[in-house]
mmCIF file of C-alpha atoms in Angstrom:
data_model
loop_
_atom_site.group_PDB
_atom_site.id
_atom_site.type_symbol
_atom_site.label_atom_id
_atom_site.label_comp_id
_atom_site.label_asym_id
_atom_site.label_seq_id
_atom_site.Cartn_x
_atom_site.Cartn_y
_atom_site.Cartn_z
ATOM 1 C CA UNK A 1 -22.176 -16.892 27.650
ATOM 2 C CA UNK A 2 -23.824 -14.617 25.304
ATOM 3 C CA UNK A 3 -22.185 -11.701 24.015
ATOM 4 C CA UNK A 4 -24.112 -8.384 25.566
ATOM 5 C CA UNK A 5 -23.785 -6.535 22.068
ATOM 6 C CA UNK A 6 -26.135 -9.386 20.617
ATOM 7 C CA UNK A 7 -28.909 -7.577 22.729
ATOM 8 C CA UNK A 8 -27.963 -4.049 21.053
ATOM 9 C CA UNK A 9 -31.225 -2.423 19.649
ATOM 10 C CA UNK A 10 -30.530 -2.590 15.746
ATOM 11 C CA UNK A 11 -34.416 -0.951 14.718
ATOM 12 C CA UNK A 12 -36.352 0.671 16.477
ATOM 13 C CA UNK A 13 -40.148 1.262 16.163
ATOM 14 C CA UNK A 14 -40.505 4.260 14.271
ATOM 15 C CA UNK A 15 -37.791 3.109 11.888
ATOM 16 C CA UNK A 16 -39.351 -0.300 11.512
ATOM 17 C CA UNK A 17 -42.175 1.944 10.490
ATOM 18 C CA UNK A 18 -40.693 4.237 7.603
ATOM 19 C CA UNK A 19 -38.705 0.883 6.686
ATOM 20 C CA UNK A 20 -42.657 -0.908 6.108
ATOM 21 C CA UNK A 21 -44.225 2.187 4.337
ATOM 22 C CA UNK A 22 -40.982 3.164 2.194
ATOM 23 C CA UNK A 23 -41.672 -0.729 0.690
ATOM 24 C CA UNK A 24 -45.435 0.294 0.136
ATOM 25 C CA UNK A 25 -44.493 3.265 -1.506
ATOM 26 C CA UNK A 26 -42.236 1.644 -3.804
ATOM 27 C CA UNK A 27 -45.092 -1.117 -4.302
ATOM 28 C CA UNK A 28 -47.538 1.495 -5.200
ATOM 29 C CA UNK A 29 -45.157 2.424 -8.265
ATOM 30 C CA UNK A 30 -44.980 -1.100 -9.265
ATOM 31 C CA UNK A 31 -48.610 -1.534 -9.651
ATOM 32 C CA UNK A 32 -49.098 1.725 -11.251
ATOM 33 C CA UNK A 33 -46.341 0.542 -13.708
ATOM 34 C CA UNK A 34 -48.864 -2.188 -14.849
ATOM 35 C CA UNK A 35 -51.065 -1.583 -17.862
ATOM 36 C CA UNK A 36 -54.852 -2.757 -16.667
ATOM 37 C CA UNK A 37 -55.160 -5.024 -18.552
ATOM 38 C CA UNK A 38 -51.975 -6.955 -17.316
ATOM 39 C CA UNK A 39 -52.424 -6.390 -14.155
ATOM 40 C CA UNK A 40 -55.138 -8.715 -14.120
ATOM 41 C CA UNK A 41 -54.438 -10.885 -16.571
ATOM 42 C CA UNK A 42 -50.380 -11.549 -16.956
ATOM 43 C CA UNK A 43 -48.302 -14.316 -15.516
ATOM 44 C CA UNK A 44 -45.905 -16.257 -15.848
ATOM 45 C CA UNK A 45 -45.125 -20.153 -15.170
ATOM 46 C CA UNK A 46 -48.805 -20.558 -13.765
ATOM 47 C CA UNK A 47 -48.129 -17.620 -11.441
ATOM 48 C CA UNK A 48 -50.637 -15.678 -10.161
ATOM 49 C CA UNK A 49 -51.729 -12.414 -11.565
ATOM 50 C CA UNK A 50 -49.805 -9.485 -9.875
ATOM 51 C CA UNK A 51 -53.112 -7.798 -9.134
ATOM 52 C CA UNK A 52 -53.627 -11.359 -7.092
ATOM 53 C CA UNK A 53 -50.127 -11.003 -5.407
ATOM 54 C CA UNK A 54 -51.413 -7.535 -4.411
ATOM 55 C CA UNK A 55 -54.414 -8.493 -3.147
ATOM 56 C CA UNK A 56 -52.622 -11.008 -0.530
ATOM 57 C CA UNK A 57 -50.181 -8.418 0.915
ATOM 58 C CA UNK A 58 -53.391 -6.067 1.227
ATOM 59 C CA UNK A 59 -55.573 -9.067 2.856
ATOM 60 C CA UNK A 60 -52.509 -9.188 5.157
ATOM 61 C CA UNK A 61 -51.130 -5.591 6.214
ATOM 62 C CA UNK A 62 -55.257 -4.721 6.868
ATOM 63 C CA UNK A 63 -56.056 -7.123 9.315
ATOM 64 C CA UNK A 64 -52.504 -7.721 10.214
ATOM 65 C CA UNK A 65 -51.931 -3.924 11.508
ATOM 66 C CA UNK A 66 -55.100 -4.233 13.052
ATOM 67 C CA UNK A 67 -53.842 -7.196 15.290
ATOM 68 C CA UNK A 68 -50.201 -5.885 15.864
ATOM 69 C CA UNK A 69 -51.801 -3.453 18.017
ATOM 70 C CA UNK A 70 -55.128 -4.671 18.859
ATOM 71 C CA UNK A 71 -53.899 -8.458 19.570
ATOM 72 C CA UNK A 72 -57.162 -9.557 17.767
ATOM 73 C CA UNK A 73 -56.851 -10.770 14.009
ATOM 74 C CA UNK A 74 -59.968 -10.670 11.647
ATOM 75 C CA UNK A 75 -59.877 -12.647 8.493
ATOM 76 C CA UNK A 76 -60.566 -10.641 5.203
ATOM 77 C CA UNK A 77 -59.891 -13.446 2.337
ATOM 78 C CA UNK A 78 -63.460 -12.765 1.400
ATOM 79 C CA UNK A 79 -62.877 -9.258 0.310
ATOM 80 C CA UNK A 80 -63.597 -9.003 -3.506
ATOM 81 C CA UNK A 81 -60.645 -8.082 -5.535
ATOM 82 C CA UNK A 82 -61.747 -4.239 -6.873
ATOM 83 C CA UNK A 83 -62.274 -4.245 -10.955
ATOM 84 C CA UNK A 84 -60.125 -1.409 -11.918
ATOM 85 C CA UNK A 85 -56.204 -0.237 -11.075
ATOM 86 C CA UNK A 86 -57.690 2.923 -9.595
ATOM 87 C CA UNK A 87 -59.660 0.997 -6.626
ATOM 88 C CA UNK A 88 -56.497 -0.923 -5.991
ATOM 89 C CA UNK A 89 -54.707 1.632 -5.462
ATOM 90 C CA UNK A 90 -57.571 3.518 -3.475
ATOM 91 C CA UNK A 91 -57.690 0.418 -1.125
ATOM 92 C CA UNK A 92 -53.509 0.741 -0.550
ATOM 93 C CA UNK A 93 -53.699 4.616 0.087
ATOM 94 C CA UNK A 94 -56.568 3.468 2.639
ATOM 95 C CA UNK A 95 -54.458 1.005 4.377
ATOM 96 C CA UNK A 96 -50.661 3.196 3.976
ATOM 97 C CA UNK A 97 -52.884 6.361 5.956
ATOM 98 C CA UNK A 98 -54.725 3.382 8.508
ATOM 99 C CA UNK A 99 -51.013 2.100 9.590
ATOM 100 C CA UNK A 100 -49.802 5.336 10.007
ATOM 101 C CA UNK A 101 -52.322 5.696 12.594
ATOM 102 C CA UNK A 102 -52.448 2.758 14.421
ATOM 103 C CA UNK A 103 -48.938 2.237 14.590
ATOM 104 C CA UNK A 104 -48.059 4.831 17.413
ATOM 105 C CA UNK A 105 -50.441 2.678 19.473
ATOM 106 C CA UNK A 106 -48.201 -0.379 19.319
ATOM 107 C CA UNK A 107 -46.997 -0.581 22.883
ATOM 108 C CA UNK A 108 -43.420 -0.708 23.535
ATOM 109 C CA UNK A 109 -43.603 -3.802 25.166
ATOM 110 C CA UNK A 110 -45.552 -5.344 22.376
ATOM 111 C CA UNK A 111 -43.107 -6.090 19.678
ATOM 112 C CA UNK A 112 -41.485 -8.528 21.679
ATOM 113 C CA UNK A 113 -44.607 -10.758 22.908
ATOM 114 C CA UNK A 114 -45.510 -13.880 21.201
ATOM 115 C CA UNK A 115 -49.080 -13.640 19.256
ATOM 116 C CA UNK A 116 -50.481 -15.725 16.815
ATOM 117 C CA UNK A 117 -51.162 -14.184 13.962
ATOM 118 C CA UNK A 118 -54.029 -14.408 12.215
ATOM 119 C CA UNK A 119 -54.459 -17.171 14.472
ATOM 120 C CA UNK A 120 -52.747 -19.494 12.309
ATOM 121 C CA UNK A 121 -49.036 -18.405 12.884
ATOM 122 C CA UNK A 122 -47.189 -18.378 16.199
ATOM 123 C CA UNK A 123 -44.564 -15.819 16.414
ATOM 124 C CA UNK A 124 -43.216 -12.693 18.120
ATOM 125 C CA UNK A 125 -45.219 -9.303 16.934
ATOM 126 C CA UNK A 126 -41.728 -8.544 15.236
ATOM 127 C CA UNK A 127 -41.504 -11.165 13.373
ATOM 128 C CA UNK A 128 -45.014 -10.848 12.184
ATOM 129 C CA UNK A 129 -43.832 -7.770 11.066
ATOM 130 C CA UNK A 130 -40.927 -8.852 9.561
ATOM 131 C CA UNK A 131 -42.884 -11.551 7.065
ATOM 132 C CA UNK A 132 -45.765 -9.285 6.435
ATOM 133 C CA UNK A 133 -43.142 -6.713 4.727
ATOM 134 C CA UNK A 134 -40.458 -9.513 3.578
ATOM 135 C CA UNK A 135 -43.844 -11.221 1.641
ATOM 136 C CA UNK A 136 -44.102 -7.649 0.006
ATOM 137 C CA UNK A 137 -40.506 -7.269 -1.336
ATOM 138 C CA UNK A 138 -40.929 -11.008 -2.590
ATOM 139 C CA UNK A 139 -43.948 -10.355 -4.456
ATOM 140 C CA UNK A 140 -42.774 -7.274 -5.332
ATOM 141 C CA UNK A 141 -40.008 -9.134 -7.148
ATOM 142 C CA UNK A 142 -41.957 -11.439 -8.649
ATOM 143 C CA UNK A 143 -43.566 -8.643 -10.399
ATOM 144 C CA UNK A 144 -40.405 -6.519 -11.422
ATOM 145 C CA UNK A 145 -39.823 -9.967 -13.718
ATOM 146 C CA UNK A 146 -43.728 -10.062 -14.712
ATOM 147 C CA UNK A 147 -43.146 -6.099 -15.826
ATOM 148 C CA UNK A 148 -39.516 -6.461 -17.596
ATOM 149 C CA UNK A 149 -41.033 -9.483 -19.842
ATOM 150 C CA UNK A 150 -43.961 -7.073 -20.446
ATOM 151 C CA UNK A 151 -41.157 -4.870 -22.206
ATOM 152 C CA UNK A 152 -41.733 -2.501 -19.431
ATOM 153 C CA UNK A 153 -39.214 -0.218 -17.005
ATOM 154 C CA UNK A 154 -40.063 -0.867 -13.267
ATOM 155 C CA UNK A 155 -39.257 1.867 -10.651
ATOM 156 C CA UNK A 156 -35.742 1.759 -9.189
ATOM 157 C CA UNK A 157 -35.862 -0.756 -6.532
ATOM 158 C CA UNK A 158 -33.307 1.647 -4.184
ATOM 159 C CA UNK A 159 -36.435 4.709 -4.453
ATOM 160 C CA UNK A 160 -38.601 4.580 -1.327
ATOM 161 C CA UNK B 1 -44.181 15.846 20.170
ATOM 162 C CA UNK B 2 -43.081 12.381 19.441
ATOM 163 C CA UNK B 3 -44.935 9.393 20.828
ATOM 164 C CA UNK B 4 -42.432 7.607 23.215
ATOM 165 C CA UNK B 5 -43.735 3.729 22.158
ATOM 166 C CA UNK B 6 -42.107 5.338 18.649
ATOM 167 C CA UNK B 7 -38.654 4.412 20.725
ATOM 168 C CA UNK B 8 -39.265 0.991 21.291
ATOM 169 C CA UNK B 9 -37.275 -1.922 20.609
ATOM 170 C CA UNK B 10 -38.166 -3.821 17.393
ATOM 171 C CA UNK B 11 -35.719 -5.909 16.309
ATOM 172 C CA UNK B 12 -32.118 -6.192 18.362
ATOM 173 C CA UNK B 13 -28.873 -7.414 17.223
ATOM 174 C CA UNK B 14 -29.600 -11.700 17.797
ATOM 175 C CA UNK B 15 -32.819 -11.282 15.994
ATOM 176 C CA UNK B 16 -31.611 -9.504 13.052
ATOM 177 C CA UNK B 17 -29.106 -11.883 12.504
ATOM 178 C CA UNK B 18 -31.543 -14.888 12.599
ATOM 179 C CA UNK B 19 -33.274 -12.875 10.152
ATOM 180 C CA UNK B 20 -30.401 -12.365 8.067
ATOM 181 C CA UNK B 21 -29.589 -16.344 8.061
ATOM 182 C CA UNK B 22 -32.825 -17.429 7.745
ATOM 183 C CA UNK B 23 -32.888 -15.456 4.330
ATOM 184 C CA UNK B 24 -30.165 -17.084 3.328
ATOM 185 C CA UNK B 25 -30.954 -20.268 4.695
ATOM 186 C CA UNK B 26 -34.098 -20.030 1.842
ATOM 187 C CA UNK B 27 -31.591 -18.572 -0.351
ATOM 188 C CA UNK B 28 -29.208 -21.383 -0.587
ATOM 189 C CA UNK B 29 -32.467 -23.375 -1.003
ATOM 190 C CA UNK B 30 -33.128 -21.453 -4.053
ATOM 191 C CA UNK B 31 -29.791 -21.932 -6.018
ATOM 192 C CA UNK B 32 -29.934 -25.670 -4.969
ATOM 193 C CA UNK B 33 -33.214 -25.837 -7.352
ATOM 194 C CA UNK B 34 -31.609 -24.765 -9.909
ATOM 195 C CA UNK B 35 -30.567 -26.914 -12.222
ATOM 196 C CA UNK B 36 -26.735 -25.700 -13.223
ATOM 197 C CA UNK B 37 -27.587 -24.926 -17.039
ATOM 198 C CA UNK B 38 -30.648 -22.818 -16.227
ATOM 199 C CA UNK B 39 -28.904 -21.050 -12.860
ATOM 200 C CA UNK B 40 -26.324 -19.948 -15.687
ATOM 201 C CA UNK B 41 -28.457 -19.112 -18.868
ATOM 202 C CA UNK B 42 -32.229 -18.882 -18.132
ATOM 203 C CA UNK B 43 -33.357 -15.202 -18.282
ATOM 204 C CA UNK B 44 -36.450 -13.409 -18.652
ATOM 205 C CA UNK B 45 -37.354 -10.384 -20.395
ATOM 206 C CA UNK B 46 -33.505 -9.372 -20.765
ATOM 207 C CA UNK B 47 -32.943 -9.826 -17.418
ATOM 208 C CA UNK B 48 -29.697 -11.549 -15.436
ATOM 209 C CA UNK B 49 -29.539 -14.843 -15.413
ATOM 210 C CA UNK B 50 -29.828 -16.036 -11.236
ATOM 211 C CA UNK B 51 -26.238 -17.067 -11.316
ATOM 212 C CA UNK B 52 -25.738 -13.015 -11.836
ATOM 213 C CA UNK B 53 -27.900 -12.233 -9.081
ATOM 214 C CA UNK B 54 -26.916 -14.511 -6.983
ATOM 215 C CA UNK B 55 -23.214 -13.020 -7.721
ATOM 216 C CA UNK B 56 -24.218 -9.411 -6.688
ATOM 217 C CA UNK B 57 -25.742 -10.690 -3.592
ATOM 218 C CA UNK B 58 -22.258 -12.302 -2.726
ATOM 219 C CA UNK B 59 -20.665 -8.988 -3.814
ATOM 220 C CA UNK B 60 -22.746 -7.166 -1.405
ATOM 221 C CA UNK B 61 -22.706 -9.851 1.874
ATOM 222 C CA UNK B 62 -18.893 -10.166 1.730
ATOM 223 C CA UNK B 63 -17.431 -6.903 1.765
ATOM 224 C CA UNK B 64 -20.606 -5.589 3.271
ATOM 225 C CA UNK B 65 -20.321 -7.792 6.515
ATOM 226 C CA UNK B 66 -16.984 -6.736 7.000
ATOM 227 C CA UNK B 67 -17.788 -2.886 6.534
ATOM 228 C CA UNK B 68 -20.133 -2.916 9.088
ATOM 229 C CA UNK B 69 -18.270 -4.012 11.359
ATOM 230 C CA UNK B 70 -14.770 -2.259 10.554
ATOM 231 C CA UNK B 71 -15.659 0.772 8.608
ATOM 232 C CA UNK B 72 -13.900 -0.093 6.042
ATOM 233 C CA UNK B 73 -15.688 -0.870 2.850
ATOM 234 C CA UNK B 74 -13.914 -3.098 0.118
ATOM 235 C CA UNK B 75 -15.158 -3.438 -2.858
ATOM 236 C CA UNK B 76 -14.874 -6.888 -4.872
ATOM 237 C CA UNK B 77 -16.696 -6.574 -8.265
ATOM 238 C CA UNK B 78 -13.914 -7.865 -9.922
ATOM 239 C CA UNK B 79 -14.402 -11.082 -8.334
ATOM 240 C CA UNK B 80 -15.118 -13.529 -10.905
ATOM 241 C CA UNK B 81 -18.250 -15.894 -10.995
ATOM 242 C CA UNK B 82 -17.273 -19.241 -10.081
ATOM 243 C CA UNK B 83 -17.646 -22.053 -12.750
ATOM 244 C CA UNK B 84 -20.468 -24.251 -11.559
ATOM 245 C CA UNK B 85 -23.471 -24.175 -8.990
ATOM 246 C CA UNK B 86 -21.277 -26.175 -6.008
ATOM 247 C CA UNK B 87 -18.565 -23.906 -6.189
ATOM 248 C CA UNK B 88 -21.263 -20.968 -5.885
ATOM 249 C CA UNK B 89 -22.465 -22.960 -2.657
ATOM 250 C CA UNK B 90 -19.504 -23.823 -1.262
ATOM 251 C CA UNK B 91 -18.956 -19.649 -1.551
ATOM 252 C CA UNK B 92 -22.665 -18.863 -0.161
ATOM 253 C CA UNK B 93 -21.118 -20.869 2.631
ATOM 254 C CA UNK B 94 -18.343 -19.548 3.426
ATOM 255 C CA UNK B 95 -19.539 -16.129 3.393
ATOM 256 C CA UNK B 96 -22.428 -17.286 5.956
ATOM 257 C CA UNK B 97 -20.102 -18.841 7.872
ATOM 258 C CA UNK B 98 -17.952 -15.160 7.958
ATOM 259 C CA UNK B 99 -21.508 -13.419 9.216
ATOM 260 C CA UNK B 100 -21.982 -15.582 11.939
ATOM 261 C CA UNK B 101 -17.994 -14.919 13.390
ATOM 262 C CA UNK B 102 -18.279 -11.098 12.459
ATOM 263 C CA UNK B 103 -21.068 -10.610 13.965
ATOM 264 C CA UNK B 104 -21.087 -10.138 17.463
ATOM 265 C CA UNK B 105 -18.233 -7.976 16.985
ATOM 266 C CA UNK B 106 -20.774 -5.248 15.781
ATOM 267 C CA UNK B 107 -20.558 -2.697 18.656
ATOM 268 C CA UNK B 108 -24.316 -1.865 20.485
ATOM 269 C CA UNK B 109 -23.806 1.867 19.254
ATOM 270 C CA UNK B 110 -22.603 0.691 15.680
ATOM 271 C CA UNK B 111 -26.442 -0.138 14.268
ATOM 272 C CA UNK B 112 -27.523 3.939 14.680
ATOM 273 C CA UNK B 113 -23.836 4.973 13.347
ATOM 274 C CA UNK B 114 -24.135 6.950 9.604
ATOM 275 C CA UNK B 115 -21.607 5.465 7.208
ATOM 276 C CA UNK B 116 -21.193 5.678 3.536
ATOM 277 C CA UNK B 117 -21.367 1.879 2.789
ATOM 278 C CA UNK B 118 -18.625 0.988 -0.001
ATOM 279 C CA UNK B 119 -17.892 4.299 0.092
ATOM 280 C CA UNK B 120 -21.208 5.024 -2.333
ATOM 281 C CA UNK B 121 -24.448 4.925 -0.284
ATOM 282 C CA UNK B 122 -25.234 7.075 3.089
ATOM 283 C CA UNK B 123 -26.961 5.650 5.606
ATOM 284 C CA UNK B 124 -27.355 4.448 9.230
ATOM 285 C CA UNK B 125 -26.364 0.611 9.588
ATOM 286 C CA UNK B 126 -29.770 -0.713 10.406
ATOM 287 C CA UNK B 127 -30.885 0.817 7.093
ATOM 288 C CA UNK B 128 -27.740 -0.506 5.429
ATOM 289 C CA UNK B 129 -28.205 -3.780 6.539
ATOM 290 C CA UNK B 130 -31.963 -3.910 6.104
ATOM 291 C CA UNK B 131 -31.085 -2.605 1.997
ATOM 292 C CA UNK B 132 -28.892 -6.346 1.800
ATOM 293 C CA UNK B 133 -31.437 -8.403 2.793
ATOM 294 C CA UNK B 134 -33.991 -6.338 1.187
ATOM 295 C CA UNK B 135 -32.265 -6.634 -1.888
ATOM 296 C CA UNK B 136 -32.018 -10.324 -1.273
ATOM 297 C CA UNK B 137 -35.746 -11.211 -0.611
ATOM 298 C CA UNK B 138 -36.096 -8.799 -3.973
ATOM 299 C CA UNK B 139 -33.839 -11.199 -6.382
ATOM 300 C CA UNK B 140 -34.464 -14.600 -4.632
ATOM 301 C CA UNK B 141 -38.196 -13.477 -5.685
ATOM 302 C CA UNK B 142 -37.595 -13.352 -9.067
ATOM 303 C CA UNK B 143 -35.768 -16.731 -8.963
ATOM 304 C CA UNK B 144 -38.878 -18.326 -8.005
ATOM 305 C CA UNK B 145 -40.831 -16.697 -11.452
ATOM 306 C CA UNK B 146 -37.455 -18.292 -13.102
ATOM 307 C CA UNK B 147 -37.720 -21.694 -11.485
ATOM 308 C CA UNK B 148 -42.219 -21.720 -11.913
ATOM 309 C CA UNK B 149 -40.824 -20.695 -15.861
ATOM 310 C CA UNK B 150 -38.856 -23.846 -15.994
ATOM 311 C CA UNK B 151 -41.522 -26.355 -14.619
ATOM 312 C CA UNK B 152 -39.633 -26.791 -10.905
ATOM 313 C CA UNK B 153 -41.736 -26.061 -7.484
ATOM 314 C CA UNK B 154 -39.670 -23.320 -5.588
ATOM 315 C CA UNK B 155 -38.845 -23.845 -1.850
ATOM 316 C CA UNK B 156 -42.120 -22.011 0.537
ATOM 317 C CA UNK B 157 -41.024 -18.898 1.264
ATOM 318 C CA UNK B 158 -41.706 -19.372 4.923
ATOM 319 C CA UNK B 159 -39.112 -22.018 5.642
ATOM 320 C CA UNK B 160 -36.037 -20.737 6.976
#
């Protein structure tokens, strides 16, 4: 018989949402921490460029906020990656302000359902969630290493 | 006034624990790839080597598992790092082994308590918890620049 406490609500939504944007915030330092020119051009063990890395979680959180609450999931791997550090970072802002808007329209039901996302991956909408912001810390991490063997300081990992 | 969906249910007590061991299902993966010399010696950019990591991860699961659940918070930097990479496992293990018993002792009202985890940092269990596996995800990341330095294909990310 299952233990009742294993149904105890451990996150709820608006935490789950200051959880996700105190990660972007702290990813927004790391790629300001990047020189340019590294940022497109630096890697490591055949790696991709960080500026690459970033443009996957943004081809991700974009469409993937979008179907979270919509349930319909758009493909953007065409988007161009922007030429400069400053249009990177434009394109972030846009999409930290766009899931702070959408995301009060998740139902309260909807977490739980089973989607597939980007209708590749079957999963519930929190576990969707889960990956999209668990891909970011991973990245993330890859690019603390691609900054420290740049000789660089990143931004405290703890600071959200 | 606050959106009620803001409430909702995200993520309950089962599911964070899947998440948890799923991590550290990929985790274990990680150290496995390793091969023993470079898990103890191969840095980057005057970073740790992943033995180190993996040590402070260890240093945060065991006592931390058993904080959130007691409210008491030991703390066990002095343990030493074990010798070679099987020993490490064989204390990865054990220590998963410990979260999956603990566990469902967490009371339902535990997860929104504050507490000052090892006595040092302030914050609500969920956000507690989600900081260890956070922090996880974070170093595990840069084991994978580490093992694409040394020529060896890291785990996917997406198997757990």
């Amino acid at each position: 018989m299952e233990n009742d406490t294993l149904k105890a609500l451990v996150i709820d939504s608006k935490s789950f949402l200051e959880h996700w944007q105190g990660h972007r915030r702290l990813t927004r330092r790391v790629i300001e921490a990047f020189p340019e020119k590294d940022l497109y051009s630096f890697t490591i063990g055949g790696m991709r460029t960080f500026s690459e890395m970033v443009m996957e979680l943004i081809k991700i959180a974009k469409p993937g906020i979008a179907g979270v609450v919509s349930g319909t999931w758009k493909e953007i791997d065409h988007m161009p990656t922007p030429d400069t550090k400053e249009e990177i970072l434009a394109l972030w802002d846009e999409i930290t302000e766009s899931i702070d808007t959408l995301w009060p329209q998740i139902t309260s039901s909807r977490f739980l359902e089973k989607d597939v996302a980007f209708g590749l991956y079957e999963n519930y909408i929190y576990g969707s969630l889960l990956y999209f912001v668990d891909n970011e810390i991973h990245h993330r991490g890859q690019g603390y290493v691609y900054l420290r063997a740049l000789g660089i300081t990143p931004p405290p990992f703890w600071e959200r």
